[in-house]
Short mmCIF file of C-alpha atoms in Angstrom, two decimals:
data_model
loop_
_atom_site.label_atom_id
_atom_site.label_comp_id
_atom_site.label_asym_id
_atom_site.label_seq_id
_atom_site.Cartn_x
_atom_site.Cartn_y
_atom_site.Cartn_z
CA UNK A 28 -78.63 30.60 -19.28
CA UNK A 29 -77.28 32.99 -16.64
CA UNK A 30 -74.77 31.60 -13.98
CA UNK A 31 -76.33 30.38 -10.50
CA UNK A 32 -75.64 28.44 -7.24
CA UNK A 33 -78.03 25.85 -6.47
CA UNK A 34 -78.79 22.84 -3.77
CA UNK A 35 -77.64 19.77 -4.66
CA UNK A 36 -80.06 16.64 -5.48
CA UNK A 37 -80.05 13.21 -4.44
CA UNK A 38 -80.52 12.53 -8.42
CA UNK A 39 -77.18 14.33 -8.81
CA UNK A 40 -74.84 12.16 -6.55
CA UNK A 41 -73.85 10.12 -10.02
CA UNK A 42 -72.90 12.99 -11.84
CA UNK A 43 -71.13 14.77 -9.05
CA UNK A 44 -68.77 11.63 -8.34
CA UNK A 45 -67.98 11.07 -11.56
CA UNK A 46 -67.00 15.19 -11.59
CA UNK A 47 -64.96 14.57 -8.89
CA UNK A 48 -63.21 11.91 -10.63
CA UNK A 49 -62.11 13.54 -13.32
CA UNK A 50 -61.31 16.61 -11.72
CA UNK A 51 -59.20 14.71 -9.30
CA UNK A 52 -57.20 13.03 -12.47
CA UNK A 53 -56.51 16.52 -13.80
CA UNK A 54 -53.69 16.80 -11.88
CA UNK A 55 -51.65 14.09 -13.31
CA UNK A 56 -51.45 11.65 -10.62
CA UNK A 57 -50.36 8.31 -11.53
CA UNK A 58 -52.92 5.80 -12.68
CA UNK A 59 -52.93 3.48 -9.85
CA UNK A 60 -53.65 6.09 -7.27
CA UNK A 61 -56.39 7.54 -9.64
CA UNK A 62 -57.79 3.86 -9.88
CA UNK A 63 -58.23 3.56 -6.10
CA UNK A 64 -59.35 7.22 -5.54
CA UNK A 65 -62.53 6.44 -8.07
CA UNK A 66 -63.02 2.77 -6.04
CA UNK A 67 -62.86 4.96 -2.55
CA UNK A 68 -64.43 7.98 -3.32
CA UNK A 69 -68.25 8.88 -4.37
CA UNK A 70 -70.42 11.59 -3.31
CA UNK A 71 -73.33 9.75 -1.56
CA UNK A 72 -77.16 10.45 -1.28
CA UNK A 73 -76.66 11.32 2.46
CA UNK A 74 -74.10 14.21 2.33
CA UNK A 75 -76.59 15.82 -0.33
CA UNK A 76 -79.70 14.89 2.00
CA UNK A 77 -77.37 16.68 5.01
CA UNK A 78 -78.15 20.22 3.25
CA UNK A 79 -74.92 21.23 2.56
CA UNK A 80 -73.91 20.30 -1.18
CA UNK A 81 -74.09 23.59 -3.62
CA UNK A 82 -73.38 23.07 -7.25
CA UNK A 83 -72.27 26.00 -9.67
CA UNK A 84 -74.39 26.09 -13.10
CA UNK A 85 -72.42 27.69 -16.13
CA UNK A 86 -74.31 27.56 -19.19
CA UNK A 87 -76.96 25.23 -17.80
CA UNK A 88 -74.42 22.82 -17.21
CA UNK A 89 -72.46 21.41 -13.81
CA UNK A 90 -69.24 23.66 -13.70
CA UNK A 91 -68.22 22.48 -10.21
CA UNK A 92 -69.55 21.63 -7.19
CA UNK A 93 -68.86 21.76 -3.16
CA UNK A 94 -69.93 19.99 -0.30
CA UNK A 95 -69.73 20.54 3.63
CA UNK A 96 -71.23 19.84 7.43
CA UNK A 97 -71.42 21.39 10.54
CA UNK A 98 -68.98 20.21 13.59
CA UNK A 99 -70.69 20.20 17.05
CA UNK A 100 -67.61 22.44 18.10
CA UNK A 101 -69.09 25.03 15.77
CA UNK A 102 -66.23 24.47 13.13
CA UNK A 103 -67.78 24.23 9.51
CA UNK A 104 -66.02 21.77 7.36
CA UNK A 105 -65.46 21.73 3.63
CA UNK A 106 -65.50 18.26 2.52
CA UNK A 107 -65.14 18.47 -1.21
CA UNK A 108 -64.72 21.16 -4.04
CA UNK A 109 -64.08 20.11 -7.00
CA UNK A 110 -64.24 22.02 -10.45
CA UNK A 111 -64.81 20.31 -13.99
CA UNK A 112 -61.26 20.47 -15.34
CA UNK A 113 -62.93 22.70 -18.79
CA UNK A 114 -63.49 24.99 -16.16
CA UNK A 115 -60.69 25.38 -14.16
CA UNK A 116 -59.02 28.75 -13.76
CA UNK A 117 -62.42 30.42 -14.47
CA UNK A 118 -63.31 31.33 -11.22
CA UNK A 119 -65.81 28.57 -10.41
CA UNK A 120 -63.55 27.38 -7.49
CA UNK A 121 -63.55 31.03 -6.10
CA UNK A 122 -67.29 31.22 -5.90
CA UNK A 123 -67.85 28.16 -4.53
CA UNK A 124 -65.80 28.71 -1.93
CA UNK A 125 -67.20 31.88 -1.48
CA UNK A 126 -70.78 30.06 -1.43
CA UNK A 127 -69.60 27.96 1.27
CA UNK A 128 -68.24 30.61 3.53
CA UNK A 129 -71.46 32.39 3.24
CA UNK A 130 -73.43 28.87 4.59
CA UNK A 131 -70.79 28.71 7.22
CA UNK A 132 -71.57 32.70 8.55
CA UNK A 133 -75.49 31.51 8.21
CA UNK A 134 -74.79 28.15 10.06
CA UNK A 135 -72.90 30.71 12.94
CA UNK A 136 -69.51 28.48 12.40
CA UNK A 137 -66.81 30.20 14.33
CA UNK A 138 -63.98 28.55 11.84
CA UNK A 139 -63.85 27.00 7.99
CA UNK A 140 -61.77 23.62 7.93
CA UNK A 141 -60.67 21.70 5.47
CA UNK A 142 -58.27 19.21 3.93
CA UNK A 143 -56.26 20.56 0.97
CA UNK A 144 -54.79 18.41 -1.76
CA UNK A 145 -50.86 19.61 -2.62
CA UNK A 146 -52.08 21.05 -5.64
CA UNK A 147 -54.40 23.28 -4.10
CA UNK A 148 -52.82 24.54 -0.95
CA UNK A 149 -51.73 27.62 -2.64
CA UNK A 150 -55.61 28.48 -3.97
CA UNK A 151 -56.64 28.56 -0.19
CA UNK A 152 -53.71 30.17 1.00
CA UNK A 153 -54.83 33.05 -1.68
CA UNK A 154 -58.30 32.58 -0.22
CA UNK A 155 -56.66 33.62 3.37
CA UNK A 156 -56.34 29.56 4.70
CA UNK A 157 -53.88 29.13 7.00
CA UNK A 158 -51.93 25.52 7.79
CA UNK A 159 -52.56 24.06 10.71
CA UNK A 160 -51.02 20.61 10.53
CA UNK A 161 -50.12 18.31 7.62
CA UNK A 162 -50.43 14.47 7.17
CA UNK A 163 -48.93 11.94 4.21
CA UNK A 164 -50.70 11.82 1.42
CA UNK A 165 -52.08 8.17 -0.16
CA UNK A 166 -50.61 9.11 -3.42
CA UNK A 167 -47.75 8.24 -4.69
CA UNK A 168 -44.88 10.92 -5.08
CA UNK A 169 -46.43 13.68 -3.78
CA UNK A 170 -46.69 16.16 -1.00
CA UNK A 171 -48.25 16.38 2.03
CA UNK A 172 -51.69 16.93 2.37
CA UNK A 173 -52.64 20.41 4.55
CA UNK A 174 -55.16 21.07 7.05
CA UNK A 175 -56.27 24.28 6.64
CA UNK A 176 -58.64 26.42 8.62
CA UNK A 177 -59.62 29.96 8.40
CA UNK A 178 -62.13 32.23 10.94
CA UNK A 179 -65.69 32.94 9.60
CA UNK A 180 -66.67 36.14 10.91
CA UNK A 181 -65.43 39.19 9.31
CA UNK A 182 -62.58 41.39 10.79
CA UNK A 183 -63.14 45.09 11.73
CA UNK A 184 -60.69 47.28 10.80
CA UNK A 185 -60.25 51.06 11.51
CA UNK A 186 -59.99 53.58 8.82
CA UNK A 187 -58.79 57.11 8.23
CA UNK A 188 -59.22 57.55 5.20
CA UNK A 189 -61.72 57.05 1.94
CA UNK A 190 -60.85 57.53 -2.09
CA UNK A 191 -63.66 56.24 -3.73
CA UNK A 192 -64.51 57.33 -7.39
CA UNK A 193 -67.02 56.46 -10.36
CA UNK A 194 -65.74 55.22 -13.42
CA UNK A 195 -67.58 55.10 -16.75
CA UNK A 196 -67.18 51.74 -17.00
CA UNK A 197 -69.82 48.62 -17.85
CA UNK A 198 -70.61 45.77 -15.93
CA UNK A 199 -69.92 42.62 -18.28
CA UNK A 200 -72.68 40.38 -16.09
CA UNK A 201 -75.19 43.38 -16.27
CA UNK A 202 -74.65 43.58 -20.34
CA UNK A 203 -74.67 39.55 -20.81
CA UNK A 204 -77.87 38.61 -18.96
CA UNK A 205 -79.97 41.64 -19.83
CA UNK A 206 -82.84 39.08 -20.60
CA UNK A 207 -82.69 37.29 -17.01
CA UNK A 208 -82.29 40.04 -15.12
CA UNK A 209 -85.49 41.39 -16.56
CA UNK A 210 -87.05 38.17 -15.89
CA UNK A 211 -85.98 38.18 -12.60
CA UNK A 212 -86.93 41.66 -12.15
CA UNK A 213 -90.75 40.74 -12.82
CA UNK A 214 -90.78 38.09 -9.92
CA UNK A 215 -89.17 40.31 -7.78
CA UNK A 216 -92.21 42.86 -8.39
CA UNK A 217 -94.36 39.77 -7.67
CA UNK A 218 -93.31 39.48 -4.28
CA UNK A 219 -92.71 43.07 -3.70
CA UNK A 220 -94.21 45.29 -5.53
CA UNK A 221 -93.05 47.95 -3.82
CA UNK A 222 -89.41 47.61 -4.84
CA UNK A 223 -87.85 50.20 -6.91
CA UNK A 224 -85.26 49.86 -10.38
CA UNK A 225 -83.05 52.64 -10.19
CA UNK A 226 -79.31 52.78 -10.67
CA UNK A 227 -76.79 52.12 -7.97
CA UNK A 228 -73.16 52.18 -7.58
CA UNK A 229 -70.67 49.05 -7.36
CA UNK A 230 -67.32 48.03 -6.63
CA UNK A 231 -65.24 46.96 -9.58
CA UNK A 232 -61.66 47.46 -7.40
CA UNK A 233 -60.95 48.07 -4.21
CA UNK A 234 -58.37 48.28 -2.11
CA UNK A 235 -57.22 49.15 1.67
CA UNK A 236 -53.50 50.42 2.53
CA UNK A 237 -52.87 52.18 6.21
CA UNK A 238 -56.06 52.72 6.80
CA UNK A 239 -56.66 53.97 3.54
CA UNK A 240 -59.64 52.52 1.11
CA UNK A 241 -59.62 53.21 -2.35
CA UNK A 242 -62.17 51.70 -4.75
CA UNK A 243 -63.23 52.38 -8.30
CA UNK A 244 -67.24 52.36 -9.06
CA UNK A 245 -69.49 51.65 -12.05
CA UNK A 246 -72.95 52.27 -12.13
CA UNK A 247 -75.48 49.63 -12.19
CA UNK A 248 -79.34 48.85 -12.43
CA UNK A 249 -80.44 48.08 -8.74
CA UNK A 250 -82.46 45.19 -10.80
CA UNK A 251 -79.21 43.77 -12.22
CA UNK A 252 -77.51 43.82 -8.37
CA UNK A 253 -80.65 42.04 -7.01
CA UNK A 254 -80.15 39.62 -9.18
CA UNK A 255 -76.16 39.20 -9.00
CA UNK A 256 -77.44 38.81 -5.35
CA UNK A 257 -80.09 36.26 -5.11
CA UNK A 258 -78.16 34.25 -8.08
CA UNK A 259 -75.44 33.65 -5.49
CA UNK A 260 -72.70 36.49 -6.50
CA UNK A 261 -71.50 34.90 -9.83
CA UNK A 262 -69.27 37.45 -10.75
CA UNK A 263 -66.81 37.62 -7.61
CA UNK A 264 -64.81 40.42 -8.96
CA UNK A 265 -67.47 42.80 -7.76
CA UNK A 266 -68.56 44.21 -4.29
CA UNK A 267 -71.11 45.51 -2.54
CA UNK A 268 -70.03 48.75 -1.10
CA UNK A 269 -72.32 50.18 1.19
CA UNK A 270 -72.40 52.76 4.23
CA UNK A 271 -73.97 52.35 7.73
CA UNK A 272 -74.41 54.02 10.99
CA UNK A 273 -73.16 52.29 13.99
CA UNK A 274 -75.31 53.36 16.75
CA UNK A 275 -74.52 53.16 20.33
CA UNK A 276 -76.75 54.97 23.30
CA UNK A 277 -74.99 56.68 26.23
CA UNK A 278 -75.44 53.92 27.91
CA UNK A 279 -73.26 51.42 25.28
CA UNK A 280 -76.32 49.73 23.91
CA UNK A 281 -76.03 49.15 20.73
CA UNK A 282 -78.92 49.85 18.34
CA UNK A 283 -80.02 48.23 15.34
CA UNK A 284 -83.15 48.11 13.04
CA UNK A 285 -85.38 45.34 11.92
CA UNK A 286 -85.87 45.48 8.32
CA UNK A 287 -89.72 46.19 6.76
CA UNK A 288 -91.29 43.08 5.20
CA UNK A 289 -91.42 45.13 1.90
CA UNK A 290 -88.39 45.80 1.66
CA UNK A 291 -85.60 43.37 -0.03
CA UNK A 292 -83.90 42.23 3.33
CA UNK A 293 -87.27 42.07 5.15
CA UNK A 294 -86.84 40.50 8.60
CA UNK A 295 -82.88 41.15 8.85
CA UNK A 296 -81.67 43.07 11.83
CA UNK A 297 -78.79 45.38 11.12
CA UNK A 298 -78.03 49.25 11.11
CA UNK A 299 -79.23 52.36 9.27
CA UNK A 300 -77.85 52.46 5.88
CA UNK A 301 -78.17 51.50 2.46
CA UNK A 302 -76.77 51.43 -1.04
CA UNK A 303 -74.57 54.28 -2.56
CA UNK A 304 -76.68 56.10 -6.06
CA UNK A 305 -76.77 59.30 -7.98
CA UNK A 306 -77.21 61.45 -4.68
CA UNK A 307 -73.96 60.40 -3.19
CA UNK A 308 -71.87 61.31 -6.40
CA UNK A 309 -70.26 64.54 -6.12
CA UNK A 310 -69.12 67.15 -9.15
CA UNK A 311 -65.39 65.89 -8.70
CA UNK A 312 -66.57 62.19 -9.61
CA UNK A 313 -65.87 61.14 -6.21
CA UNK A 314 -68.69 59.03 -4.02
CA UNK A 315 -69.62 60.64 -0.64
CA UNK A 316 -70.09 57.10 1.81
CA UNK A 317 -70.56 59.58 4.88
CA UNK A 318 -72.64 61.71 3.14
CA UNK A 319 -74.88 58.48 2.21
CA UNK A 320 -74.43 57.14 6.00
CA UNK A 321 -75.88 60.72 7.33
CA UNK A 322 -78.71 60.79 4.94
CA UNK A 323 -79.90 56.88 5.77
CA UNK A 324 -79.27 57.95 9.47
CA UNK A 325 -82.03 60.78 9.12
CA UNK A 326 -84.17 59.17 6.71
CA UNK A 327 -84.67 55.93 8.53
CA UNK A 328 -84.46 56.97 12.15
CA UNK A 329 -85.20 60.93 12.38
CA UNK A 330 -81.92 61.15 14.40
CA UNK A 331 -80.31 64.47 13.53
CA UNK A 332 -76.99 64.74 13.30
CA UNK A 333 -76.39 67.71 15.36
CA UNK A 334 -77.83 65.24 18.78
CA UNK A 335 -74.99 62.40 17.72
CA UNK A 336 -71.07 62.03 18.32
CA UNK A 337 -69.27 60.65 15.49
CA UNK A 338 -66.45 58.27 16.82
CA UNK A 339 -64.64 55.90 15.20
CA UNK A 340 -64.78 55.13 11.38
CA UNK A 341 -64.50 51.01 10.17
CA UNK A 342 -64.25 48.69 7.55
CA UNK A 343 -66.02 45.44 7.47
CA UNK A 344 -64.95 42.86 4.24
CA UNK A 345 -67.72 39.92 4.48
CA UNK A 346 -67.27 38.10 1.06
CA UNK A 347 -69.40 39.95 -1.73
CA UNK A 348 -70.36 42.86 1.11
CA UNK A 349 -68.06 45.40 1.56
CA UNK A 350 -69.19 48.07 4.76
CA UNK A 351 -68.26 51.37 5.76
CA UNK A 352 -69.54 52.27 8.94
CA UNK A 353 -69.40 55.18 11.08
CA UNK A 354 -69.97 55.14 14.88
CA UNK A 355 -71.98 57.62 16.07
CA UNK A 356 -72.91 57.94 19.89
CA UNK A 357 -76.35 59.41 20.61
CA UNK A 358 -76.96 61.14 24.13
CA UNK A 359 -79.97 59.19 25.01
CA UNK A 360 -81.39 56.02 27.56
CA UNK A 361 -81.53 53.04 24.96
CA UNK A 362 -85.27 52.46 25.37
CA UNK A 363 -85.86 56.23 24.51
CA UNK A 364 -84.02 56.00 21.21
CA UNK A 365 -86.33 53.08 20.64
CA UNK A 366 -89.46 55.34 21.18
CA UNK A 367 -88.03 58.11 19.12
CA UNK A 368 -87.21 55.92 16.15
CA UNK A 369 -90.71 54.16 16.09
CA UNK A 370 -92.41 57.32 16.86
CA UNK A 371 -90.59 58.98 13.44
CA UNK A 372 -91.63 55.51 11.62
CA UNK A 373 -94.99 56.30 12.23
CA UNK A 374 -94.81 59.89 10.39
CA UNK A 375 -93.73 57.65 6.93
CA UNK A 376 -96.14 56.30 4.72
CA UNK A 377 -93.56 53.44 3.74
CA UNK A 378 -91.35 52.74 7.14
CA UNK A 379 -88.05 50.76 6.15
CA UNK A 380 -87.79 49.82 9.98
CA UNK A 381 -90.95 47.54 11.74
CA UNK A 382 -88.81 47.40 14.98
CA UNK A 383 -85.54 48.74 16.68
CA UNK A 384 -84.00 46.18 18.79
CA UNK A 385 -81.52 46.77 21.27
CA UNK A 386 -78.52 45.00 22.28
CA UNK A 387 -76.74 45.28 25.38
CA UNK A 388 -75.00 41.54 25.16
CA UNK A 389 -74.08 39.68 21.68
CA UNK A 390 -76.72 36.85 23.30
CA UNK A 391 -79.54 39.73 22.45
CA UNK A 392 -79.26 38.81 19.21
CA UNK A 393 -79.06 35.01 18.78
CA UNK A 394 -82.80 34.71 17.55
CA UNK A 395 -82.41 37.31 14.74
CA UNK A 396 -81.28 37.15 11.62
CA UNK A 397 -78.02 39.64 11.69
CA UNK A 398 -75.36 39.81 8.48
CA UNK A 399 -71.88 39.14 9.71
CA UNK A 400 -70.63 42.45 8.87
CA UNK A 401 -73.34 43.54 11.06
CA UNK A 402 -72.48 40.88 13.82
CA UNK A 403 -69.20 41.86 13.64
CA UNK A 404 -69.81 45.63 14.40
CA UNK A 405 -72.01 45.00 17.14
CA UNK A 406 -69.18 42.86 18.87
CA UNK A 407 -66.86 45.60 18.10
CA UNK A 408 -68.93 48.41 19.59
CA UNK A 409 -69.48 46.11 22.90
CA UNK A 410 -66.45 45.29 23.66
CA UNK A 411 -65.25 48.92 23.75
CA UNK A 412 -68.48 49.14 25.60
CA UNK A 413 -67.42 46.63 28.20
CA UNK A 414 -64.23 47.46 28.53
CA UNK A 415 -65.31 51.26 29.49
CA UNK A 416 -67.82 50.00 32.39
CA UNK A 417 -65.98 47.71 33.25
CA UNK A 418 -68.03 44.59 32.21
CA UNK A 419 -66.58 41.04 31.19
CA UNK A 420 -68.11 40.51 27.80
CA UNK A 421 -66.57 37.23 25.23
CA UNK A 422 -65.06 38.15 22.69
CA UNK A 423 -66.14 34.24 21.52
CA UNK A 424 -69.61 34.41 21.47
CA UNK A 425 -71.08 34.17 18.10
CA UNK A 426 -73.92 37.00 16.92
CA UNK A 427 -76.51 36.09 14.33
#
């Protein structure tokens, strides 16, 4: 059975304490303290019924589990992870947590909270938790416990510079669930039938240094990344890399696309762009992302590049999505690169676009459904907006 993320049950509140107990024991405190932990602590029908309890399957069994709620400050806590001690140091924590962020970015959280146990402070520290306070522990000779906190929306930083090459390399997930992702596949084409299985490039390593990214590809069946995706990003080793075209209008509105219902992000609002494939591979091995932006750019829009300024160039880490995107400033009124775009939507037989929506405020966008790497760029491109015109924009308000 392939690995998955799913919502907890009120049926599996039992089984989920009595993981936590044991996982809690793991760690060698003395017998006492375990005793009263297991009388205190149980995972009850209510946090499950709250929405917020994911559980991580591994060979059709409970490998770990987390829970979490929503603050009314718009801090997301994580109330529990806890890992089956058989599979601890597997990666099961890591993609829990990662689960978790990604309801915390959907639930618009501005922060991730949580209380650490001493044993795991360095785990969230890796994971980019910072300490805010600490407070005695109820255990007996032992440290203190941590509250840690880290922000939810990705950063934006500015790059210079891009090394990114193919490798001939396989994907271990791709090769061990050949038989689910085929299965998979099929509903897919239920749904959509106009989705397409060709091969695709991802991230096996990547990393930034001065404004420098450097990542290593392998090539991949878009069927078998579809899947990775809607499974809940198993294997967290791997990343999404993927170009996009920031667009601004002369004015400093900010323009973004809303997704086709055919298509496998129907409904989401974000910018021109899409995955990098065979036509961004050059003879050198290395993988053109501009080249990929430029080509999305014309294909989705009809915006030519000789009518754009390129500006700045940015990387956006959200989790399992990894973004390259280039600014580009087009010399038009916002509402008349709306026309154009929707005019050259009307010229394809399968439009990727159903509507361009314009955003002049982050508040434009509060009843779509934006990515955070998306969110994030948009907040980026204001503000440098604002600060040019001179108007007061927050750099607090939350986007999609």
């Amino acid at each position: 059975m392939h690995p998955f993320i799913r919502r907890a049950d009120v049926t599996d509140a039992p089984f989920l304490t009595e993981l936590m107990h044991r996982s809690k024991a793991s760690w060698g405190y003395q017998e006492s303290d375990i005793a009263q932990f297991r009388a205190d602590w149980a995972i009850s029908s209510r946090e499950i019924m709250q929405g917020r309890a994911f559980i991580a399957m591994r060979a059709d069994q409970i490998a770990g589990f987390a829970t979490g709620h929503l603050e009314d400050c718009g801090a997301y806590v994580l109330d529990h992870l806890f890992v089956e001690p058989m599979q601890m140091r597997t990666g099961i924590g890591s993609w829990l947590l990662e689960v978790v962020l990604e309801d915390a970015k959907t639930a618009r959280a501005s922060r991730l909270r949580l209380e650490s146990d001493p044993h795991a402070v360095g785990f969230y520290q890796a994971h980019g938790f910072a300490t805010t306070q600490q407070r005695p522990s109820a255990f007996q000779n032992t440290g203190n416990l941590h509250i840690m906190e880290k922000p939810v929306m990705p950063e934006v930083q500015v790059l210079n510079g891009l090394n990114l090459k193919l490798l001939e390399a396989e994907w271990a997930f791709e090769n061990d669930h050949k038989s689910a992702i085929a299965t998979h596949w099929q509903k897919v084409l239920a749904e959509k039938p106009k989705s397409w299985n060709g091969t695709v490039f991802k991230a096996l390593r990547l990393t930034t240094d001065n404004g420098l990214l450097t990542a290593e590809f392998s090539r991949c069946q878009y069927a078998s990344f579809l899947a990775w995706r809607d499974w809940g990003y198993p294997d967290i080793t791997v990343k999404n890399v993927f170009g996009c075209a920031a667009l601004r209008s002369q004015d400093g509105t900010v323009i973004l696309g809303q997704m086709a219902s055919h298509t496998s992000t129907g409904g989401q609002v974000y910018f021109p762009g899409g995955n990098l494939d065979e036509q961004d591979l050059q003879t050198d091995g290395t993988i053109d992302v501009l080249g990929s932006i430029r080509r999305e750019l014309q294909e989705e829009t009809g915006i030519s590049l000789n009518t754009v300024e390129p500006g700045r160039l940015f990387l956006i880490s959200d989790g399992p999505r990894v973004c390259v995107a280039q600014e580009y400033v087009v010399p038009m009124a916002s509402e008349d690169i709306r026309t154009a775009i929707l005019n050259h939507n009307k010229t394809l037989e399968f439009p990727e676009l159903d509507d361009v929506i314009l955003a002049r405020t982050p508040e434009a966008l509060r009843n779509h459904v934006v990515p955070p790497y998306a969110a994030s760029i948009v907040k980026t491109l204001l503000n440098r907006s604002s600060t040019k015109s001179g108007l007061a924009i927050s750099r607090d308000c939350t986007i999609g």
